[in-house]
mmCIF file of C-alpha atoms in Angstrom:
data_model
loop_
_atom_site.group_PDB
_atom_site.id
_atom_site.type_symbol
_atom_site.label_atom_id
_atom_site.label_comp_id
_atom_site.label_asym_id
_atom_site.label_seq_id
_atom_site.Cartn_x
_atom_site.Cartn_y
_atom_site.Cartn_z
ATOM 1 C CA MET A 1 -16.694 -17.643 14.284
ATOM 2 C CA LEU A 2 -14.429 -18.274 17.483
ATOM 3 C CA SER A 3 -15.478 -21.147 20.330
ATOM 4 C CA ALA A 4 -16.659 -19.873 23.498
ATOM 5 C CA GLN A 5 -13.173 -20.972 25.130
ATOM 6 C CA PRO A 6 -10.731 -18.254 24.775
ATOM 7 C CA PRO A 7 -8.934 -19.121 21.276
ATOM 8 C CA ARG A 8 -5.107 -20.318 20.842
ATOM 9 C CA ALA A 9 -3.234 -17.777 18.976
ATOM 10 C CA VAL A 10 0.123 -17.877 17.340
ATOM 11 C CA PHE A 11 2.249 -15.163 15.946
ATOM 12 C CA ALA A 12 3.896 -15.595 13.022
ATOM 13 C CA MET A 13 5.911 -12.718 11.278
ATOM 14 C CA ASP A 14 9.422 -11.367 11.404
ATOM 15 C CA PRO A 15 10.125 -10.944 15.058
ATOM 16 C CA VAL A 16 11.526 -7.820 14.459
ATOM 17 C CA HIS A 17 8.013 -6.091 14.268
ATOM 18 C CA LEU A 18 6.254 -7.435 16.908
ATOM 19 C CA PRO A 19 6.906 -4.731 19.504
ATOM 20 C CA GLN A 20 5.902 -1.971 17.848
ATOM 21 C CA LEU A 21 2.581 -3.994 16.119
ATOM 22 C CA PHE A 22 2.034 -4.703 19.733
ATOM 23 C CA PRO A 23 3.309 -2.594 22.444
ATOM 24 C CA PRO A 24 2.576 -3.532 26.411
ATOM 25 C CA PRO A 25 -0.792 -2.374 26.480
ATOM 26 C CA LEU A 26 -1.951 -3.882 23.528
ATOM 27 C CA MET A 27 -0.297 -7.118 23.892
ATOM 28 C CA ALA A 28 -2.269 -7.439 27.263
ATOM 29 C CA ARG A 29 -5.471 -6.184 25.997
ATOM 30 C CA LEU A 30 -4.622 -9.626 23.243
ATOM 31 C CA GLN A 31 -4.027 -11.792 25.558
ATOM 32 C CA ASP A 32 -7.420 -10.589 27.569
ATOM 33 C CA VAL A 33 -9.010 -12.822 24.778
ATOM 34 C CA ALA A 34 -6.722 -15.055 23.486
ATOM 35 C CA GLU A 35 -4.018 -18.204 24.579
ATOM 36 C CA VAL A 36 -0.827 -16.533 22.920
ATOM 37 C CA ASP A 37 2.706 -17.072 24.153
ATOM 38 C CA ALA A 38 4.573 -13.506 23.270
ATOM 39 C CA ALA A 39 7.632 -15.246 23.075
ATOM 40 C CA LEU A 40 6.971 -17.815 20.399
ATOM 41 C CA VAL A 41 6.970 -16.045 16.788
ATOM 42 C CA VAL A 42 7.214 -18.006 14.095
ATOM 43 C CA GLN A 43 8.983 -17.574 10.894
ATOM 44 C CA ASP A 44 9.409 -21.365 9.648
ATOM 45 C CA PHE A 45 7.062 -23.753 9.858
ATOM 46 C CA ALA A 46 9.485 -26.631 9.576
ATOM 47 C CA ASP A 47 10.744 -25.544 12.828
ATOM 48 C CA PRO A 48 9.556 -28.451 15.589
ATOM 49 C CA ALA A 49 8.301 -25.778 17.941
ATOM 50 C CA ALA A 50 5.983 -24.057 15.163
ATOM 51 C CA THR A 51 4.668 -27.330 14.541
ATOM 52 C CA GLU A 52 3.508 -28.071 17.869
ATOM 53 C CA ALA A 53 2.139 -24.453 17.994
ATOM 54 C CA LEU A 54 0.556 -24.679 14.705
ATOM 55 C CA ALA A 55 -0.938 -28.004 16.067
ATOM 56 C CA ARG A 56 -2.853 -26.368 18.821
ATOM 57 C CA ALA A 57 -3.567 -23.067 17.108
ATOM 58 C CA ASP A 58 -7.409 -21.909 16.430
ATOM 59 C CA VAL A 59 -5.782 -18.447 15.292
ATOM 60 C CA LEU A 60 -2.880 -17.271 13.296
ATOM 61 C CA ILE A 61 -1.570 -13.258 13.758
ATOM 62 C CA THR A 62 0.748 -12.662 10.703
ATOM 63 C CA GLY A 63 2.720 -10.124 9.694
ATOM 64 C CA TRP A 64 5.554 -8.901 6.992
ATOM 65 C CA GLY A 65 7.861 -12.373 7.164
ATOM 66 C CA CYS A 66 5.505 -14.518 7.330
ATOM 67 C CA PRO A 67 6.004 -17.654 5.418
ATOM 68 C CA HIS A 68 3.436 -18.466 2.784
ATOM 69 C CA LEU A 69 0.015 -20.037 4.217
ATOM 70 C CA ASP A 70 -0.150 -23.239 1.949
ATOM 71 C CA ALA A 71 -1.557 -26.401 2.116
ATOM 72 C CA ASP A 72 1.249 -28.088 4.581
ATOM 73 C CA VAL A 73 0.168 -25.369 6.644
ATOM 74 C CA LEU A 74 -3.422 -26.127 6.560
ATOM 75 C CA ALA A 75 -2.569 -29.617 7.298
ATOM 76 C CA ALA A 76 -0.258 -28.845 10.140
ATOM 77 C CA ALA A 77 -2.939 -26.442 11.915
ATOM 78 C CA PRO A 78 -6.533 -28.403 11.597
ATOM 79 C CA ARG A 79 -8.194 -26.442 14.390
ATOM 80 C CA LEU A 80 -6.883 -23.033 12.263
ATOM 81 C CA ARG A 81 -10.564 -20.885 11.662
ATOM 82 C CA THR A 82 -8.840 -17.637 10.930
ATOM 83 C CA VAL A 83 -5.988 -15.496 10.136
ATOM 84 C CA LEU A 84 -5.300 -12.094 11.228
ATOM 85 C CA HIS A 85 -2.898 -10.019 9.425
ATOM 86 C CA ALA A 86 -1.200 -7.282 10.996
ATOM 87 C CA ALA A 87 0.040 -5.699 7.699
ATOM 88 C CA GLY A 88 -1.627 -4.972 4.039
ATOM 89 C CA SER A 89 -2.390 -6.727 1.325
ATOM 90 C CA VAL A 90 -2.507 -10.732 2.059
ATOM 91 C CA ARG A 91 -2.424 -11.551 -1.713
ATOM 92 C CA SER A 92 0.804 -13.061 -1.912
ATOM 93 C CA LEU A 93 0.152 -14.551 1.290
ATOM 94 C CA VAL A 94 -2.589 -16.591 1.325
ATOM 95 C CA GLY A 95 -2.852 -19.940 -0.925
ATOM 96 C CA GLU A 96 -5.549 -21.337 -2.598
ATOM 97 C CA ALA A 97 -5.628 -24.653 0.187
ATOM 98 C CA LEU A 98 -6.728 -21.601 2.935
ATOM 99 C CA TRP A 99 -9.276 -19.846 0.648
ATOM 100 C CA LYS A 100 -11.289 -23.248 -0.135
ATOM 101 C CA GLY A 101 -10.117 -24.657 3.334
ATOM 102 C CA GLY A 102 -12.949 -22.038 4.895
ATOM 103 C CA VAL A 103 -10.466 -20.519 6.645
ATOM 104 C CA THR A 104 -11.626 -16.546 7.653
ATOM 105 C CA VAL A 105 -8.756 -14.139 6.674
ATOM 106 C CA CYS A 106 -8.863 -10.550 8.106
ATOM 107 C CA SER A 107 -5.978 -8.233 7.294
ATOM 108 C CA ALA A 108 -5.150 -4.190 8.927
ATOM 109 C CA ALA A 109 -5.052 -2.910 4.790
ATOM 110 C CA THR A 110 -7.314 0.047 5.839
ATOM 111 C CA GLY A 111 -4.828 0.849 8.591
ATOM 112 C CA ASN A 112 -2.011 0.477 6.227
ATOM 113 C CA ALA A 113 -3.705 2.445 3.579
ATOM 114 C CA LEU A 114 -3.621 5.502 5.865
ATOM 115 C CA PRO A 115 0.216 6.328 5.897
ATOM 116 C CA VAL A 116 0.647 5.356 2.075
ATOM 117 C CA ALA A 117 -2.504 8.183 1.279
ATOM 118 C CA GLU A 118 -0.950 10.693 3.656
ATOM 119 C CA TYR A 119 2.312 10.210 1.631
ATOM 120 C CA THR A 120 0.761 9.994 -1.505
ATOM 121 C CA LEU A 121 -0.835 13.345 -0.584
ATOM 122 C CA ALA A 122 2.233 15.632 0.460
ATOM 123 C CA MET A 123 3.712 14.498 -2.416
ATOM 124 C CA ILE A 124 0.801 15.846 -4.929
ATOM 125 C CA LEU A 125 1.017 18.903 -3.075
ATOM 126 C CA LEU A 126 4.948 19.284 -3.404
ATOM 127 C CA ALA A 127 4.525 18.341 -6.972
ATOM 128 C CA GLY A 128 2.009 20.717 -7.813
ATOM 129 C CA LYS A 129 4.464 23.269 -6.039
ATOM 130 C CA ASP A 130 7.299 21.709 -8.137
ATOM 131 C CA ALA A 131 9.212 21.928 -4.897
ATOM 132 C CA PHE A 132 11.544 19.213 -5.958
ATOM 133 C CA ALA A 133 12.768 21.079 -8.499
ATOM 134 C CA HIS A 134 12.926 24.344 -6.902
ATOM 135 C CA ARG A 135 14.906 22.353 -4.275
ATOM 136 C CA GLU A 136 17.353 21.381 -6.972
ATOM 137 C CA ARG A 137 17.920 24.743 -8.615
ATOM 138 C CA PHE A 138 17.991 26.489 -5.063
ATOM 139 C CA ARG A 139 20.800 24.183 -3.628
ATOM 140 C CA ASP A 140 22.973 25.449 -6.731
ATOM 141 C CA SER A 141 22.132 28.875 -7.533
ATOM 142 C CA HIS A 142 21.770 29.891 -3.954
ATOM 143 C CA THR A 143 18.926 32.555 -5.623
ATOM 144 C CA TYR A 144 15.342 32.805 -5.358
ATOM 145 C CA PRO A 145 13.032 31.875 -8.547
ATOM 146 C CA SER A 146 12.101 34.778 -10.785
ATOM 147 C CA THR A 147 8.302 34.798 -11.776
ATOM 148 C CA THR A 148 9.152 33.228 -14.895
ATOM 149 C CA GLU A 149 10.648 30.539 -13.138
ATOM 150 C CA THR A 150 7.636 30.323 -10.993
ATOM 151 C CA ALA A 151 4.968 30.924 -13.702
ATOM 152 C CA ALA A 152 3.732 27.717 -14.017
ATOM 153 C CA THR A 153 3.741 26.488 -10.221
ATOM 154 C CA GLY A 154 0.906 25.837 -7.946
ATOM 155 C CA ASN A 155 -2.213 24.079 -6.886
ATOM 156 C CA LEU A 156 -5.102 26.122 -7.728
ATOM 157 C CA GLY A 157 -6.436 23.859 -10.729
ATOM 158 C CA ARG A 158 -3.657 21.362 -10.862
ATOM 159 C CA ARG A 159 -5.108 18.026 -12.429
ATOM 160 C CA VAL A 160 -4.572 15.041 -10.869
ATOM 161 C CA GLY A 161 -5.670 11.992 -11.723
ATOM 162 C CA ILE A 162 -5.994 8.749 -9.884
ATOM 163 C CA ILE A 163 -5.662 5.160 -11.228
ATOM 164 C CA GLY A 164 -7.403 2.425 -9.086
ATOM 165 C CA ALA A 165 -10.067 3.343 -6.060
ATOM 166 C CA SER A 166 -8.097 0.778 -4.156
ATOM 167 C CA ARG A 167 -8.255 1.187 -0.039
ATOM 168 C CA VAL A 168 -5.505 3.776 -0.587
ATOM 169 C CA GLY A 169 -6.932 5.470 -4.224
ATOM 170 C CA ARG A 170 -10.237 6.074 -1.895
ATOM 171 C CA ARG A 171 -8.480 7.413 0.814
ATOM 172 C CA VAL A 172 -6.549 9.825 -1.083
ATOM 173 C CA LEU A 173 -9.266 10.657 -2.929
ATOM 174 C CA GLU A 174 -11.012 11.827 0.213
ATOM 175 C CA LEU A 175 -8.326 13.792 1.415
ATOM 176 C CA LEU A 176 -7.724 15.317 -2.349
ATOM 177 C CA ARG A 177 -11.379 16.681 -1.714
ATOM 178 C CA LEU A 178 -10.037 19.342 0.685
ATOM 179 C CA PHE A 179 -8.016 21.309 -1.806
ATOM 180 C CA ASP A 180 -9.227 23.129 -5.353
ATOM 181 C CA LEU A 181 -7.786 20.210 -7.753
ATOM 182 C CA THR A 182 -9.405 18.974 -10.263
ATOM 183 C CA VAL A 183 -9.150 15.175 -10.042
ATOM 184 C CA ALA A 184 -9.794 12.768 -12.500
ATOM 185 C CA LEU A 185 -9.993 8.758 -11.761
ATOM 186 C CA TYR A 186 -9.588 5.358 -13.591
ATOM 187 C CA ASP A 187 -10.790 2.130 -12.480
ATOM 188 C CA PRO A 188 -12.446 -0.360 -14.304
ATOM 189 C CA TYR A 189 -14.489 -1.174 -11.595
ATOM 190 C CA VAL A 190 -15.787 1.994 -10.697
ATOM 191 C CA ASP A 191 -18.541 3.722 -12.787
ATOM 192 C CA ALA A 192 -19.018 7.552 -13.465
ATOM 193 C CA GLY A 193 -21.606 7.761 -10.621
ATOM 194 C CA GLU A 194 -19.257 6.405 -7.990
ATOM 195 C CA ALA A 195 -16.509 8.202 -9.248
ATOM 196 C CA ALA A 196 -18.211 11.575 -8.771
ATOM 197 C CA ALA A 197 -18.858 10.891 -5.279
ATOM 198 C CA LEU A 198 -16.044 9.753 -4.391
ATOM 199 C CA GLY A 199 -14.791 13.562 -5.688
ATOM 200 C CA ALA A 200 -13.706 12.840 -9.180
ATOM 201 C CA GLU A 201 -14.800 12.333 -13.043
ATOM 202 C CA SER A 202 -14.095 8.479 -14.540
ATOM 203 C CA LEU A 203 -12.059 8.662 -17.259
ATOM 204 C CA PRO A 204 -10.760 6.510 -19.393
ATOM 205 C CA LEU A 205 -6.828 5.016 -18.689
ATOM 206 C CA GLU A 206 -5.494 7.274 -21.508
ATOM 207 C CA ASP A 207 -7.812 10.081 -21.408
ATOM 208 C CA LEU A 208 -6.447 10.212 -17.921
ATOM 209 C CA LEU A 209 -2.710 10.086 -18.441
ATOM 210 C CA SER A 210 -3.168 12.728 -21.402
ATOM 211 C CA ARG A 211 -5.201 15.284 -19.318
ATOM 212 C CA SER A 212 -3.401 15.136 -15.586
ATOM 213 C CA ASP A 213 -0.596 17.189 -14.760
ATOM 214 C CA ILE A 214 0.173 14.622 -11.781
ATOM 215 C CA VAL A 215 -0.811 10.586 -12.169
ATOM 216 C CA SER A 216 -0.560 8.527 -8.665
ATOM 217 C CA LEU A 217 -0.685 4.881 -8.977
ATOM 218 C CA HIS A 218 -2.325 2.770 -6.710
ATOM 219 C CA ALA A 219 -3.915 0.176 -8.829
ATOM 220 C CA PRO A 220 -3.195 -3.780 -7.665
ATOM 221 C CA ASP A 221 -0.195 -5.990 -8.522
ATOM 222 C CA ILE A 222 -2.256 -8.536 -10.508
ATOM 223 C CA PRO A 223 -1.555 -9.996 -13.819
ATOM 224 C CA GLN A 224 -3.957 -7.733 -15.499
ATOM 225 C CA THR A 225 -1.888 -4.374 -14.311
ATOM 226 C CA TYR A 226 1.948 -5.671 -15.194
ATOM 227 C CA ARG A 227 3.238 -3.096 -17.529
ATOM 228 C CA MET A 228 0.039 -1.312 -17.302
ATOM 229 C CA LEU A 229 1.896 1.857 -17.950
ATOM 230 C CA ASP A 230 4.029 1.084 -20.547
ATOM 231 C CA ARG A 231 5.785 3.031 -23.400
ATOM 232 C CA ASP A 232 3.026 4.046 -25.181
ATOM 233 C CA ARG A 233 0.536 4.928 -22.237
ATOM 234 C CA LEU A 234 3.793 6.828 -20.226
ATOM 235 C CA ALA A 235 4.502 8.828 -23.666
ATOM 236 C CA LEU A 236 0.611 10.338 -22.876
ATOM 237 C CA ILE A 237 1.398 12.228 -19.781
ATOM 238 C CA ARG A 238 1.824 15.733 -20.937
ATOM 239 C CA ASP A 239 5.446 17.145 -20.768
ATOM 240 C CA GLY A 240 6.581 18.314 -17.440
ATOM 241 C CA GLY A 241 4.111 15.617 -15.616
ATOM 242 C CA VAL A 242 4.765 13.949 -12.618
ATOM 243 C CA LEU A 243 4.385 10.260 -12.235
ATOM 244 C CA ILE A 244 4.186 9.202 -8.316
ATOM 245 C CA ASN A 245 4.088 5.392 -7.433
ATOM 246 C CA THR A 246 3.434 4.219 -4.000
ATOM 247 C CA SER A 247 1.990 0.598 -5.317
ATOM 248 C CA ARG A 248 4.186 -1.783 -6.923
ATOM 249 C CA GLY A 249 7.192 -1.227 -9.270
ATOM 250 C CA ALA A 250 5.549 -4.394 -11.871
ATOM 251 C CA LEU A 251 2.629 -1.933 -12.679
ATOM 252 C CA VAL A 252 5.325 0.264 -14.963
ATOM 253 C CA ASP A 253 7.634 -0.832 -17.256
ATOM 254 C CA PRO A 254 10.830 0.390 -15.863
ATOM 255 C CA ALA A 255 12.889 0.893 -19.443
ATOM 256 C CA ALA A 256 9.931 2.854 -20.487
ATOM 257 C CA LEU A 257 10.155 5.443 -17.348
ATOM 258 C CA ALA A 258 13.500 5.071 -16.867
ATOM 259 C CA ASP A 259 14.251 6.658 -20.642
ATOM 260 C CA GLU A 260 11.401 9.383 -19.788
ATOM 261 C CA LEU A 261 13.222 10.519 -16.765
ATOM 262 C CA VAL A 262 16.698 10.637 -17.923
ATOM 263 C CA SER A 263 15.071 12.594 -21.362
ATOM 264 C CA GLY A 264 13.949 15.130 -18.150
ATOM 265 C CA ARG A 265 10.434 15.003 -20.164
ATOM 266 C CA LEU A 266 8.541 13.684 -16.799
ATOM 267 C CA SER A 267 9.437 13.976 -13.294
ATOM 268 C CA ALA A 268 8.358 11.199 -10.750
ATOM 269 C CA VAL A 269 7.969 10.240 -7.425
ATOM 270 C CA LEU A 270 8.836 6.772 -6.432
ATOM 271 C CA ASP A 271 8.254 5.147 -3.145
ATOM 272 C CA VAL A 272 8.587 1.731 -4.955
ATOM 273 C CA THR A 273 10.100 0.185 -7.854
ATOM 274 C CA GLU A 274 11.313 -2.579 -9.936
ATOM 275 C CA PRO A 275 13.433 -4.154 -9.216
ATOM 276 C CA GLU A 276 13.329 -3.423 -5.215
ATOM 277 C CA PRO A 277 15.778 -1.761 -4.599
ATOM 278 C CA LEU A 278 17.133 -0.585 -8.016
ATOM 279 C CA PRO A 279 20.475 -1.592 -8.939
ATOM 280 C CA THR A 280 23.707 0.117 -7.852
ATOM 281 C CA GLY A 281 24.102 1.838 -10.797
ATOM 282 C CA SER A 282 20.707 3.421 -11.943
ATOM 283 C CA PRO A 283 20.620 7.099 -13.017
ATOM 284 C CA LEU A 284 17.070 7.191 -10.894
ATOM 285 C CA TYR A 285 19.284 7.570 -7.730
ATOM 286 C CA SER A 286 20.901 11.072 -8.947
ATOM 287 C CA LEU A 287 18.769 12.483 -11.458
ATOM 288 C CA PRO A 288 16.894 15.919 -10.358
ATOM 289 C CA ASN A 289 13.732 15.137 -11.014
ATOM 290 C CA VAL A 290 13.103 12.276 -9.253
ATOM 291 C CA PHE A 291 12.514 11.410 -5.781
ATOM 292 C CA LEU A 292 13.082 8.332 -4.673
ATOM 293 C CA THR A 293 12.544 6.593 -0.946
ATOM 294 C CA PRO A 294 12.908 3.276 0.148
ATOM 295 C CA HIS A 295 9.563 1.725 0.255
ATOM 296 C CA ILE A 296 8.598 3.916 3.243
ATOM 297 C CA ALA A 297 4.852 4.863 2.165
ATOM 298 C CA GLY A 298 3.365 2.098 4.459
ATOM 299 C CA SER A 299 3.361 2.093 8.035
ATOM 300 C CA LEU A 300 6.697 2.388 10.122
ATOM 301 C CA GLY A 301 7.793 3.177 13.211
ATOM 302 C CA ASN A 302 4.621 4.396 15.636
ATOM 303 C CA GLU A 303 2.302 3.720 12.424
ATOM 304 C CA LEU A 304 2.735 0.323 13.308
ATOM 305 C CA GLU A 305 0.857 0.038 16.435
ATOM 306 C CA ARG A 306 -2.367 1.251 14.450
ATOM 307 C CA LEU A 307 -2.156 -2.178 12.377
ATOM 308 C CA GLY A 308 -2.082 -3.798 16.102
ATOM 309 C CA ARG A 309 -4.840 -2.078 16.749
ATOM 310 C CA ILE A 310 -6.935 -3.641 14.118
ATOM 311 C CA VAL A 311 -6.036 -7.149 14.886
ATOM 312 C CA VAL A 312 -6.655 -6.818 18.304
ATOM 313 C CA GLU A 313 -10.193 -5.218 17.876
ATOM 314 C CA GLU A 314 -10.808 -7.802 15.335
ATOM 315 C CA LEU A 315 -9.705 -11.066 17.616
ATOM 316 C CA GLU A 316 -12.235 -9.415 20.005
ATOM 317 C CA HIS A 317 -15.276 -9.201 18.044
ATOM 318 C CA LEU A 318 -14.406 -12.602 16.664
ATOM 319 C CA ALA A 319 -13.969 -13.646 20.628
ATOM 320 C CA ALA A 320 -17.705 -12.226 21.117
ATOM 321 C CA GLY A 321 -19.371 -13.798 18.212
ATOM 322 C CA LEU A 322 -19.735 -10.459 16.147
ATOM 323 C CA PRO A 323 -18.825 -11.333 12.390
ATOM 324 C CA PRO A 324 -15.011 -9.912 11.179
ATOM 325 C CA ALA A 325 -14.915 -6.142 10.139
ATOM 326 C CA HIS A 326 -11.831 -6.338 8.360
ATOM 327 C CA GLU A 327 -12.662 -9.479 6.441
ATOM 328 C CA VAL A 328 -10.747 -10.278 2.791
ATOM 329 C CA ARG A 329 -12.472 -12.374 0.301
ATOM 330 C CA HIS A 330 -10.712 -14.012 -2.170
ATOM 331 C CA ALA A 331 -12.720 -12.511 -5.007
ATOM 332 C CA ASP A 332 -12.159 -8.875 -3.829
ATOM 333 C CA LEU A 333 -8.412 -9.382 -4.319
ATOM 334 C CA VAL A 334 -8.683 -8.117 -8.356
ATOM 335 C CA ARG A 335 -9.417 -4.713 -6.672
ATOM 336 C CA VAL A 336 -8.077 -4.634 -3.189
ATOM 337 C CA ALA A 337 -4.683 -2.930 -3.294
#
């Protein structure tokens, strides 16, 4: 909780994002509750101007491009009590020293989850209509498909498997309720009752993979999920299945996935890959059964203002002595994406 005096806040991020995160009306609202210099945006904590600003900072407003917050930063910012992250996950941003130092960490990850879920929903529905394959065939043939070619097309009763009840995963599950789909969920932290409340059947991972037409990844990138979809598990997905990944490329064995896609047995919608971006010679750029996008599912363009608004609202709460609404606890990071 902040003091009765207006807190001193410092921006720490790539300055290119600042105007979209905090357009003038939102910046004015922020400056009503905090002392903040909109012209000072820290990218290097070793810079003399940054060192001086950190020494007086009660709040860090961070975003993409912020340096790692470690013990040195904590030592340079003895007044720091709150980090407000105008982006998604803080897993790679906040070091152990800040968690142990009692700094309150809040994130706009809830806001960032919305466009990712919207992207995922769009891709699920397009995949169910076989839109990507039909586009490729139409571009080559200039003729409409036959009834034989569309026999397996459609979203009525299509089986969708969601891996991970993260913020994004839960929003996807909420959106899927509107459609005549059969939905399954794998998440080791969610029991059958909670899954049912979310509109899904709880299944073990192997069963979800083997029984789903479309599999969408929403698990966090942590050691326990590294390569969770390895060669054996990818092989469980039924022939003609679709894998959607808007989480992180590290969750999937890239060589095994490439083999499945080159063979044509599976299709994929990939907004994230490993490595990122893929090397120039990767076959995934040109395969007709791969819809590859450059990490665009998260907040872009005018969607960034939503993240800034969450940060401003959080700062208003804290300045008024109210508890934070978007606090991230260290222990929660094992299941929050």
